[in-house]
Amino acid sequence: MSKRTIVAMPGDGIGKVVLDEAIRVLDAAGFDAEYVHGDIGWEFWCTEGNPLPDRTLRLLEEHKIGLFGAITSKPKDKAAAELAPELRDKGFVYYSPIVSMRQRYDLDICMRPCKTFKGNPLNFIRRGFGNTIEEPEIDTMIFRQNTEGLYGGVEWTNPSDQVYDALMSHPKFKQNFEWCPRPELAVSTRIFTKKYTERIVRAAFEYAKSRGFDAVTVCEKPNVIRETSGMMLKIAQDLAKAEYPGIWVNNTNIDAQMMWLTKNPETYNVIVAGNMFGDIVSDGFAGLVGGLGFACSANIGPEIAVFEPTHGSAPKYADLNPSIVNPIAMILSACMMLDHIGEPEISNKIQKSVAEVIQEGKVKTYDMMKLPGKQDVIEKGAATTQQMADAVIAKIVK
Ligand code: NAI
Ligand code: MG
C-alpha cells in the first residue's frame, strides 16, 4: 500500500506538545506515514482573521485524514481586540475552527470511547455490598451527533419579524413567551434531521453488532423534548426491529443517566445521543476513566475524518518546560485514526503498550498523581509529557 499522508494540525497551547508526542509513538509503532502540517488556531485568527485558513481546508480535502491537537477560543470582544490592527473593522468574525470543520465536511459521527485502564489511579471506585470497594470496568462508546441539535448555530437574540411571527404561530410560544419584550428574547434552536439522526443511530448499531453487544442506549429526553429526542428514539426502535435483531433499544433520559453514571456505568456499552447530550454524557463517562488526559475522540464524515483529544489547549500549561500534560488522550485519538483507516494491528500494539504503562504504574503524569498542575510536579515524581510517550514507545519496541 502506498504511504499514507496525514494532515497534522497541532493548533494552540498543549495541542502542539501532545500531537508531536503522538506522532513519535505512531512512528515507533511502525505506522508508515507522511505528515503535512495544517495551520489552525488562534495565531491565524490574529494574523489572518481566519483560524481555519483555506490552505488547511485544501489539505484536508486532498488527504482526507486529520490529526488535530487543540485550539484556543476566546469570547467575541477578546477575539476582536487581539486581531492584528490592519484587520480590525474589516468584518472578520471569529468562529471555532473545529466546529466549522465538523459542519463543513459533515463530520457528523462523533465517537468517544471511555474505557477503564487497569491500574489507573484515576479510575472510578464505589462502595459495594457489605462496605466493599468496587472498581467497575467500564467499556463504553458514546456516539454523539456532531453537526446538528443545540450546537447547530441557528439562534437569535432579538429575533426579526419573520422569525418572531413564526414563533408566535406556535401555541406554546404565544402562551408562555408573548409577555417578553423582543429585545430581551434569545432563542437557540435544536434541529434534528432524519438523515443525520439515522446515520448516528446506525453507526451505534453497527458498532454494537461488531463488538457483540446486545443493547444500544438512546440517551435523550423524549418524554419532554418530544419532537427531536422522540425522533431519535423512534428511529432507533425502527432500525432495531428492521435490521438489528438481537440488539435491544434501551431508553434513558440524560438527567437520570448522569445519576446512573456512578451507580452502574459498566452496564452501558453503546450510547447514542444528540449533539449536546452526547457532549455531556461523554464528559461524564470520561470522568470515570481518568478525565481529560485520557479522553479521545473521532469526528467521522462520509469522506473526511479528524481525530482529536477532547481536551482544549490548556494555556496554563502551554509554556511549561518540560511539559507536564498527559499525552495519552492524543495517543489514543491517533489509535482511533489507525482503526478508521484499517491499521488495527498497529492501533492494538499502541493501546496494549499504553495499558501496560498504566498498569505498571511507574510512569505517571501529574494528573494521574492527583497533583495540582505546576512545574514542581516533576520534583514530586511526575513524568513529563515526553517521558510518558517514551514509556509507551519502550513497551512498543521491547
Ligand atoms: P482545557 O481542556 O484546555 O483544560 C482544562 C484543564 O484540564 C486544564 O487546566 C488541566 O487541568 C486539564 N487538562 C487538559 N488537558 C490535559 C492533559 N492532556 N493532561 C492533563 N491535564 C489536562 O479546557 P479549558 O481550560 O476550559 O480551555 C482552554 C482553551 O481550550 C480555551 O480557549 C477553550 O476554548 C479551548 N478548548 C478547545 C477545545 C478543542 O480544541 N477541541 C476543547 C475544549 C476547550
Ligand atoms: Mg465537551
Short mmCIF file of C-alpha atoms and ligand atoms in Angstrom, two decimals:
data_model
loop_
_atom_site.label_atom_id
_atom_site.label_comp_id
_atom_site.label_asym_id
_atom_site.label_seq_id
_atom_site.Cartn_x
_atom_site.Cartn_y
_atom_site.Cartn_z
CA MET A 1 0.00 0.00 0.00
CA SER A 2 1.25 3.49 -0.75
CA LYS A 3 2.42 5.62 2.11
CA ARG A 4 -0.39 7.45 3.94
CA THR A 5 -0.47 11.21 4.20
CA ILE A 6 -1.93 12.63 7.40
CA VAL A 7 -2.79 16.28 7.90
CA ALA A 8 -1.26 17.17 11.29
CA MET A 9 -2.99 20.18 12.85
CA PRO A 10 -1.37 20.90 16.23
CA GLY A 11 -3.30 24.14 16.85
CA ASP A 12 -2.60 26.05 20.06
CA GLY A 13 -1.11 25.54 23.51
CA ILE A 14 -0.63 21.94 24.57
CA GLY A 15 -2.07 20.79 21.23
CA LYS A 16 1.39 21.44 19.81
CA VAL A 17 3.06 19.37 22.50
CA VAL A 18 0.80 16.32 22.54
CA LEU A 19 0.49 15.97 18.77
CA ASP A 20 4.28 15.73 18.36
CA GLU A 21 4.38 13.03 21.03
CA ALA A 22 1.59 11.05 19.37
CA ILE A 23 3.46 11.16 16.06
CA ARG A 24 6.59 9.86 17.77
CA VAL A 25 4.54 6.94 19.11
CA LEU A 26 3.00 6.28 15.67
CA ASP A 27 6.48 6.21 14.11
CA ALA A 28 7.79 3.85 16.76
CA ALA A 29 4.85 1.51 16.18
CA GLY A 30 5.77 1.28 12.52
CA PHE A 31 2.98 3.37 11.02
CA ASP A 32 4.38 4.42 7.68
CA ALA A 33 3.05 7.88 7.02
CA GLU A 34 3.96 11.33 5.91
CA TYR A 35 2.62 14.23 7.96
CA VAL A 36 1.75 17.51 6.30
CA HIS A 37 1.33 20.46 8.60
CA GLY A 38 -2.04 22.22 8.66
CA ASP A 39 -2.29 25.72 10.13
CA ILE A 40 -5.18 26.13 12.55
CA GLY A 41 -5.96 28.15 15.64
CA TRP A 42 -5.66 31.42 17.43
CA GLU A 43 -2.44 32.58 15.80
CA PHE A 44 -4.13 32.51 12.38
CA TRP A 45 -7.17 34.32 13.69
CA CYS A 46 -4.93 37.11 14.98
CA THR A 47 -2.72 37.42 11.90
CA GLU A 48 -5.14 36.48 9.08
CA GLY A 49 -8.63 36.92 10.53
CA ASN A 50 -9.28 33.22 9.94
CA PRO A 51 -8.47 30.43 12.44
CA LEU A 52 -9.04 27.79 9.74
CA PRO A 53 -7.21 29.06 6.64
CA ASP A 54 -8.27 27.84 3.19
CA ARG A 55 -4.88 26.18 2.66
CA THR A 56 -5.65 23.85 5.57
CA LEU A 57 -9.06 23.03 4.09
CA ARG A 58 -7.39 22.15 0.78
CA LEU A 59 -5.02 19.78 2.60
CA LEU A 60 -7.91 18.04 4.33
CA GLU A 61 -9.82 17.74 1.06
CA GLU A 62 -6.77 16.20 -0.58
CA HIS A 63 -5.63 13.80 2.12
CA LYS A 64 -8.95 13.12 3.94
CA ILE A 65 -7.47 12.24 7.35
CA GLY A 66 -6.59 14.79 10.03
CA LEU A 67 -4.95 14.53 13.43
CA PHE A 68 -5.81 17.57 15.49
CA GLY A 69 -4.35 18.79 18.80
CA ALA A 70 -6.45 21.57 20.32
CA ILE A 71 -7.27 25.20 19.74
CA THR A 72 -7.80 28.23 21.91
CA SER A 73 -11.12 30.04 21.63
CA LYS A 74 -11.90 33.35 23.31
CA PRO A 75 -15.11 35.39 23.67
CA LYS A 76 -16.17 37.80 20.91
CA ASP A 77 -14.76 41.01 22.43
CA LYS A 78 -11.38 39.44 23.24
CA ALA A 79 -11.20 37.94 19.76
CA ALA A 80 -11.83 41.35 18.20
CA ALA A 81 -9.23 43.00 20.46
CA GLU A 82 -6.47 40.53 19.55
CA LEU A 83 -6.96 40.82 15.80
CA ALA A 84 -3.99 42.45 14.00
CA PRO A 85 -4.60 46.24 13.81
CA GLU A 86 -4.73 46.23 9.99
CA LEU A 87 -7.53 43.62 10.06
CA ARG A 88 -9.77 45.39 12.58
CA ASP A 89 -13.19 46.72 11.48
CA LYS A 90 -12.98 44.73 8.25
CA GLY A 91 -15.86 42.43 9.13
CA PHE A 92 -13.83 39.44 10.38
CA VAL A 93 -15.82 37.34 12.84
CA TYR A 94 -14.25 34.61 14.98
CA TYR A 95 -15.76 31.14 14.77
CA SER A 96 -14.45 27.92 16.26
CA PRO A 97 -12.38 26.12 13.62
CA ILE A 98 -13.23 22.66 14.94
CA VAL A 99 -16.97 23.35 14.89
CA SER A 100 -16.61 24.78 11.34
CA MET A 101 -14.62 21.75 10.25
CA ARG A 102 -17.32 19.41 11.59
CA GLN A 103 -20.07 21.27 9.78
CA ARG A 104 -18.21 21.95 6.54
CA TYR A 105 -17.19 18.33 5.98
CA ASP A 106 -20.22 16.70 7.54
CA LEU A 107 -18.12 15.11 10.27
CA ASP A 108 -21.40 14.04 11.78
CA ILE A 109 -20.38 10.86 13.57
CA CYS A 110 -18.54 11.63 16.78
CA MET A 111 -17.20 8.64 18.68
CA ARG A 112 -15.91 9.00 22.21
CA PRO A 113 -14.71 5.81 23.87
CA CYS A 114 -14.45 5.66 27.65
CA LYS A 115 -12.57 2.57 28.75
CA THR A 116 -11.07 1.65 32.09
CA PHE A 117 -7.33 1.00 32.07
CA LYS A 118 -6.47 -1.41 34.85
CA GLY A 119 -4.31 0.26 37.49
CA ASN A 120 -5.18 3.84 36.55
CA PRO A 121 -5.24 5.65 39.90
CA LEU A 122 -7.98 7.90 38.49
CA ASN A 123 -10.45 5.04 37.94
CA PHE A 124 -13.86 5.46 39.50
CA ILE A 125 -14.46 3.33 42.58
CA ARG A 126 -17.68 2.84 44.54
CA ARG A 127 -18.79 1.23 47.73
CA GLY A 128 -20.35 -2.19 47.20
CA PHE A 129 -22.32 -4.66 49.27
CA GLY A 130 -21.02 -5.06 52.84
CA ASN A 131 -18.84 -1.96 52.58
CA THR A 132 -16.60 -3.49 49.95
CA ILE A 133 -14.81 -1.31 47.42
CA GLU A 134 -15.64 -1.99 43.80
CA GLU A 135 -13.81 -0.76 40.72
CA PRO A 136 -16.20 -1.30 37.82
CA GLU A 137 -14.61 -1.99 34.46
CA ILE A 138 -16.09 0.49 32.04
CA ASP A 139 -16.15 -0.09 28.30
CA THR A 140 -18.48 2.48 26.78
CA MET A 141 -18.56 4.02 23.32
CA ILE A 142 -20.55 7.21 23.06
CA PHE A 143 -21.94 8.12 19.65
CA ARG A 144 -22.64 11.84 19.58
CA GLN A 145 -24.37 13.54 16.65
CA ASN A 146 -21.82 16.16 15.79
CA THR A 147 -23.38 18.71 13.45
CA GLU A 148 -26.99 19.42 14.42
CA GLY A 149 -29.09 19.96 17.52
CA LEU A 150 -28.37 22.68 20.03
CA TYR A 151 -24.88 23.29 18.62
CA GLY A 152 -26.22 23.77 15.07
CA GLY A 153 -25.75 27.52 15.41
CA VAL A 154 -29.30 28.52 14.38
CA GLU A 155 -30.03 31.11 17.05
CA TRP A 156 -31.14 34.68 17.58
CA THR A 157 -31.21 37.45 20.12
CA ASN A 158 -33.99 39.97 19.42
CA PRO A 159 -35.34 37.91 16.51
CA SER A 160 -36.53 39.53 13.28
CA ASP A 161 -40.22 39.96 12.42
CA GLN A 162 -40.19 36.85 10.30
CA VAL A 163 -38.70 34.67 12.99
CA TYR A 164 -40.88 36.20 15.69
CA ASP A 165 -44.03 35.65 13.66
CA ALA A 166 -43.08 32.04 13.05
CA LEU A 167 -42.53 31.52 16.77
CA MET A 168 -45.84 33.19 17.58
CA SER A 169 -47.61 30.69 15.35
CA HIS A 170 -46.82 28.05 17.98
CA PRO A 171 -49.46 27.99 20.72
CA LYS A 172 -46.89 27.27 23.44
CA PHE A 173 -44.76 30.23 22.46
CA LYS A 174 -47.74 32.54 22.48
CA GLN A 175 -48.91 31.20 25.83
CA ASN A 176 -45.53 31.25 27.62
CA PHE A 177 -43.36 33.90 25.98
CA GLU A 178 -45.55 36.58 24.44
CA TRP A 179 -45.05 38.71 27.57
CA CYS A 180 -41.32 39.08 26.87
CA PRO A 181 -40.11 42.24 25.05
CA ARG A 182 -38.48 41.13 21.84
CA PRO A 183 -35.03 42.66 22.53
CA GLU A 184 -34.95 40.58 25.72
CA LEU A 185 -35.60 37.34 23.88
CA ALA A 186 -32.85 34.84 22.99
CA VAL A 187 -33.66 31.69 21.03
CA SER A 188 -31.39 28.73 20.25
CA THR A 189 -32.91 26.00 18.12
CA ARG A 190 -32.50 22.25 18.44
CA ILE A 191 -32.83 20.89 14.93
CA PHE A 192 -32.65 17.15 14.18
CA THR A 193 -32.96 15.77 10.64
CA LYS A 194 -33.99 12.22 9.88
CA LYS A 195 -30.97 11.68 7.63
CA TYR A 196 -28.32 12.59 10.20
CA THR A 197 -30.18 11.11 13.14
CA GLU A 198 -30.40 7.84 11.30
CA ARG A 199 -26.68 7.99 10.43
CA ILE A 200 -25.58 8.34 14.05
CA VAL A 201 -28.04 5.73 15.30
CA ARG A 202 -26.96 3.31 12.60
CA ALA A 203 -23.29 3.87 13.47
CA ALA A 204 -24.13 2.92 17.07
CA PHE A 205 -25.91 -0.26 15.99
CA GLU A 206 -23.09 -1.25 13.64
CA TYR A 207 -20.59 -0.82 16.45
CA ALA A 208 -22.75 -2.83 18.88
CA LYS A 209 -23.04 -5.59 16.28
CA SER A 210 -19.31 -5.65 15.58
CA ARG A 211 -18.47 -5.89 19.28
CA GLY A 212 -21.25 -8.36 20.11
CA PHE A 213 -23.12 -6.02 22.48
CA ASP A 214 -26.82 -6.71 22.81
CA ALA A 215 -28.09 -3.19 23.59
CA VAL A 216 -27.88 0.37 22.33
CA THR A 217 -28.88 3.07 24.82
CA VAL A 218 -30.56 6.15 23.40
CA CYS A 219 -29.73 8.87 25.93
CA GLU A 220 -32.09 11.79 25.27
CA LYS A 221 -35.29 13.07 26.90
CA PRO A 222 -38.18 12.01 24.65
CA ASN A 223 -40.83 12.43 27.35
CA VAL A 224 -40.20 16.20 27.33
CA ILE A 225 -38.37 17.01 24.08
CA ARG A 226 -40.89 15.08 22.07
CA GLU A 227 -40.05 16.09 18.54
CA THR A 228 -36.26 15.75 18.42
CA SER A 229 -35.48 13.24 21.17
CA GLY A 230 -38.65 11.43 20.13
CA MET A 231 -37.38 11.23 16.56
CA MET A 232 -34.07 9.68 17.62
CA LEU A 233 -35.75 7.07 19.83
CA LYS A 234 -38.25 6.12 17.15
CA ILE A 235 -35.52 5.76 14.52
CA ALA A 236 -33.55 3.52 16.88
CA GLN A 237 -36.58 1.36 17.65
CA ASP A 238 -37.48 1.02 13.97
CA LEU A 239 -33.89 0.20 12.97
CA ALA A 240 -33.59 -2.42 15.71
CA LYS A 241 -36.75 -4.10 14.54
CA ALA A 242 -35.94 -3.99 10.84
CA GLU A 243 -32.20 -4.58 10.71
CA TYR A 244 -30.65 -5.48 14.05
CA PRO A 245 -32.50 -8.41 15.60
CA GLY A 246 -30.90 -9.34 18.89
CA ILE A 247 -29.95 -5.76 19.79
CA TRP A 248 -32.46 -4.05 22.02
CA VAL A 249 -33.02 -0.34 22.47
CA ASN A 250 -32.57 0.95 25.98
CA ASN A 251 -34.12 4.38 26.51
CA THR A 252 -32.65 6.63 29.20
CA ASN A 253 -33.11 10.33 29.98
CA ILE A 254 -29.94 12.43 30.09
CA ASP A 255 -30.59 13.61 33.65
CA ALA A 256 -31.22 10.13 35.01
CA GLN A 257 -28.26 8.81 33.02
CA MET A 258 -25.94 11.22 34.81
CA MET A 259 -27.21 9.85 38.12
CA TRP A 260 -26.71 6.27 36.96
CA LEU A 261 -23.16 7.13 35.95
CA THR A 262 -21.95 6.39 39.44
CA LYS A 263 -24.37 3.55 40.07
CA ASN A 264 -23.80 1.10 37.22
CA PRO A 265 -21.65 2.63 34.46
CA GLU A 266 -20.32 -0.79 33.44
CA THR A 267 -23.73 -1.80 32.10
CA TYR A 268 -23.65 0.76 29.28
CA ASN A 269 -21.54 -0.29 26.32
CA VAL A 270 -23.07 1.72 23.49
CA ILE A 271 -24.77 5.08 23.97
CA VAL A 272 -26.17 7.30 21.24
CA ALA A 273 -27.29 10.89 21.75
CA GLY A 274 -27.76 14.24 20.05
CA ASN A 275 -25.03 16.85 19.99
CA MET A 276 -25.34 18.45 23.42
CA PHE A 277 -26.46 15.42 25.41
CA GLY A 278 -23.70 13.44 23.71
CA ASP A 279 -21.22 16.09 24.81
CA ILE A 280 -22.49 15.93 28.38
CA VAL A 281 -22.72 12.18 28.74
CA SER A 282 -19.27 11.65 27.16
CA ASP A 283 -17.65 14.07 29.61
CA GLY A 284 -19.46 12.28 32.43
CA PHE A 285 -18.14 8.88 31.39
CA ALA A 286 -14.66 10.29 30.71
CA GLY A 287 -14.56 11.42 34.33
CA LEU A 288 -14.91 7.80 35.45
CA VAL A 289 -11.89 6.60 33.48
CA GLY A 290 -9.31 9.31 34.13
CA GLY A 291 -10.69 12.56 32.74
CA LEU A 292 -9.26 14.85 30.10
CA GLY A 293 -5.81 13.25 30.00
CA PHE A 294 -7.45 10.05 28.69
CA ALA A 295 -10.44 11.24 26.65
CA CYS A 296 -10.00 10.67 22.91
CA SER A 297 -12.41 11.17 20.04
CA ALA A 298 -13.12 10.74 16.35
CA ASN A 299 -15.11 13.04 14.07
CA ILE A 300 -16.09 10.97 11.06
CA GLY A 301 -17.79 12.13 7.87
CA PRO A 302 -18.59 10.44 4.58
CA GLU A 303 -15.17 11.37 3.15
CA ILE A 304 -13.06 13.16 5.72
CA ALA A 305 -12.28 12.22 9.30
CA VAL A 306 -10.49 14.14 12.04
CA PHE A 307 -9.19 12.65 15.29
CA GLU A 308 -8.60 14.71 18.44
CA PRO A 309 -8.36 14.54 22.20
CA THR A 310 -11.41 16.13 23.82
CA HIS A 311 -9.29 18.44 25.97
CA GLY A 312 -8.52 22.00 24.94
CA SER A 313 -5.28 23.96 24.64
CA ALA A 314 -4.79 24.27 28.45
CA PRO A 315 -3.00 27.64 28.16
CA LYS A 316 -1.79 27.47 31.79
CA TYR A 317 0.43 24.54 30.85
CA ALA A 318 1.32 25.53 27.33
CA ASP A 319 4.67 27.12 28.10
CA LEU A 320 5.90 24.86 30.87
CA ASN A 321 9.27 23.40 30.01
CA PRO A 322 9.42 20.46 30.32
CA SER A 323 5.77 19.90 29.54
CA ILE A 324 3.73 18.10 32.20
CA VAL A 325 0.44 17.31 30.44
CA ASN A 326 -0.71 13.79 29.73
CA PRO A 327 -0.28 12.78 26.07
CA ILE A 328 -2.42 9.63 26.38
CA ALA A 329 -5.67 11.26 25.13
CA MET A 330 -3.85 12.35 21.97
CA ILE A 331 -2.13 8.97 21.56
CA LEU A 332 -5.46 7.15 21.90
CA SER A 333 -7.00 9.54 19.36
CA ALA A 334 -4.23 8.51 16.96
CA CYS A 335 -5.23 4.87 17.63
CA MET A 336 -8.81 5.71 16.64
CA MET A 337 -7.37 7.09 13.40
CA LEU A 338 -5.48 3.84 12.81
CA ASP A 339 -8.64 1.79 13.40
CA HIS A 340 -10.54 4.02 10.98
CA ILE A 341 -8.03 3.72 8.16
CA GLY A 342 -7.63 -0.02 8.51
CA GLU A 343 -4.50 -0.37 10.62
CA PRO A 344 -5.94 -2.19 13.65
CA GLU A 345 -2.73 -4.16 14.37
CA ILE A 346 -0.68 -1.01 14.87
CA SER A 347 -3.50 0.52 16.88
CA ASN A 348 -3.74 -2.53 19.12
CA LYS A 349 0.00 -2.57 19.63
CA ILE A 350 -0.07 1.03 20.85
CA GLN A 351 -3.14 0.56 23.02
CA LYS A 352 -1.61 -2.52 24.62
CA SER A 353 1.55 -0.55 25.40
CA VAL A 354 -0.45 2.29 26.92
CA ALA A 355 -2.33 -0.23 29.05
CA GLU A 356 0.93 -1.83 30.22
CA VAL A 357 2.48 1.51 31.19
CA ILE A 358 -0.61 2.43 33.19
CA GLN A 359 -0.89 -0.95 34.87
CA GLU A 360 2.78 -0.95 35.82
CA GLY A 361 2.26 2.41 37.49
CA LYS A 362 5.91 3.51 37.34
CA VAL A 363 5.41 6.38 34.92
CA LYS A 364 2.58 8.74 35.81
CA THR A 365 1.83 12.27 34.66
CA TYR A 366 0.74 14.83 37.28
CA ASP A 367 -2.97 14.26 36.71
CA MET A 368 -2.51 10.55 37.50
CA MET A 369 -0.87 11.56 40.79
CA LYS A 370 -3.73 13.93 41.59
CA LEU A 371 -1.32 16.83 41.94
CA PRO A 372 -2.16 20.43 41.11
CA GLY A 373 -0.59 21.13 37.74
CA LYS A 374 2.58 23.15 38.32
CA GLN A 375 6.18 22.85 37.23
CA ASP A 376 7.16 21.39 40.62
CA VAL A 377 5.25 18.17 39.89
CA ILE A 378 8.38 16.85 38.23
CA GLU A 379 10.29 17.10 41.54
CA LYS A 380 7.38 15.28 43.15
CA GLY A 381 7.91 12.34 40.83
CA ALA A 382 5.53 13.07 37.99
CA ALA A 383 6.57 12.12 34.47
CA THR A 384 6.91 14.77 31.80
CA THR A 385 4.81 14.56 28.64
CA GLN A 386 7.84 13.25 26.76
CA GLN A 387 8.65 10.66 29.42
CA MET A 388 5.13 9.27 29.23
CA ALA A 389 5.41 8.96 25.45
CA ASP A 390 8.86 7.40 25.87
CA ALA A 391 7.44 4.83 28.27
CA VAL A 392 4.77 3.86 25.74
CA ILE A 393 7.40 3.66 22.99
CA ALA A 394 9.64 1.47 25.17
CA LYS A 395 6.79 -1.04 25.51
CA ILE A 396 6.13 -0.97 21.76
CA VAL A 397 9.69 -1.68 20.76
CA LYS A 398 10.52 -4.19 23.51
P1 NAI B 1 -8.73 22.50 28.72
O1 NAI B 1 -9.21 21.14 28.32
O2 NAI B 1 -7.76 23.14 27.84
O3 NAI B 1 -8.09 22.41 30.17
C1 NAI B 1 -8.83 22.24 31.35
C2 NAI B 1 -7.97 21.60 32.41
O4 NAI B 1 -7.94 20.20 32.18
C3 NAI B 1 -6.52 22.01 32.39
O5 NAI B 1 -6.32 23.16 33.15
C4 NAI B 1 -5.87 20.81 33.00
O6 NAI B 1 -6.01 20.84 34.39
C5 NAI B 1 -6.68 19.66 32.47
N1 NAI B 1 -6.11 19.07 31.24
C6 NAI B 1 -6.46 19.32 29.95
N2 NAI B 1 -5.76 18.55 29.13
C7 NAI B 1 -4.93 17.82 29.89
C8 NAI B 1 -3.94 16.83 29.61
N3 NAI B 1 -3.67 16.44 28.35
N4 NAI B 1 -3.26 16.32 30.65
C9 NAI B 1 -3.51 16.68 31.89
N5 NAI B 1 -4.45 17.57 32.23
C10 NAI B 1 -5.15 18.15 31.24
O7 NAI B 1 -10.04 23.40 28.88
P2 NAI B 1 -10.19 24.95 29.22
O8 NAI B 1 -9.14 25.39 30.19
O9 NAI B 1 -11.60 25.13 29.55
O10 NAI B 1 -9.92 25.70 27.84
C11 NAI B 1 -8.67 26.21 27.40
C12 NAI B 1 -8.81 26.63 25.96
O11 NAI B 1 -9.07 25.48 25.14
C13 NAI B 1 -9.96 27.59 25.72
O12 NAI B 1 -9.57 28.58 24.82
C14 NAI B 1 -11.04 26.69 25.11
O13 NAI B 1 -11.91 27.41 24.27
C15 NAI B 1 -10.21 25.70 24.34
N6 NAI B 1 -10.85 24.39 24.13
C16 NAI B 1 -10.59 23.78 22.92
C17 NAI B 1 -11.06 22.52 22.66
C18 NAI B 1 -10.67 21.90 21.37
O14 NAI B 1 -9.71 22.30 20.77
N7 NAI B 1 -11.36 20.87 20.93
C19 NAI B 1 -11.90 21.80 23.63
C20 NAI B 1 -12.05 22.49 24.89
C21 NAI B 1 -11.55 23.74 25.11
MG MG B 2 -17.07 18.97 25.81
#
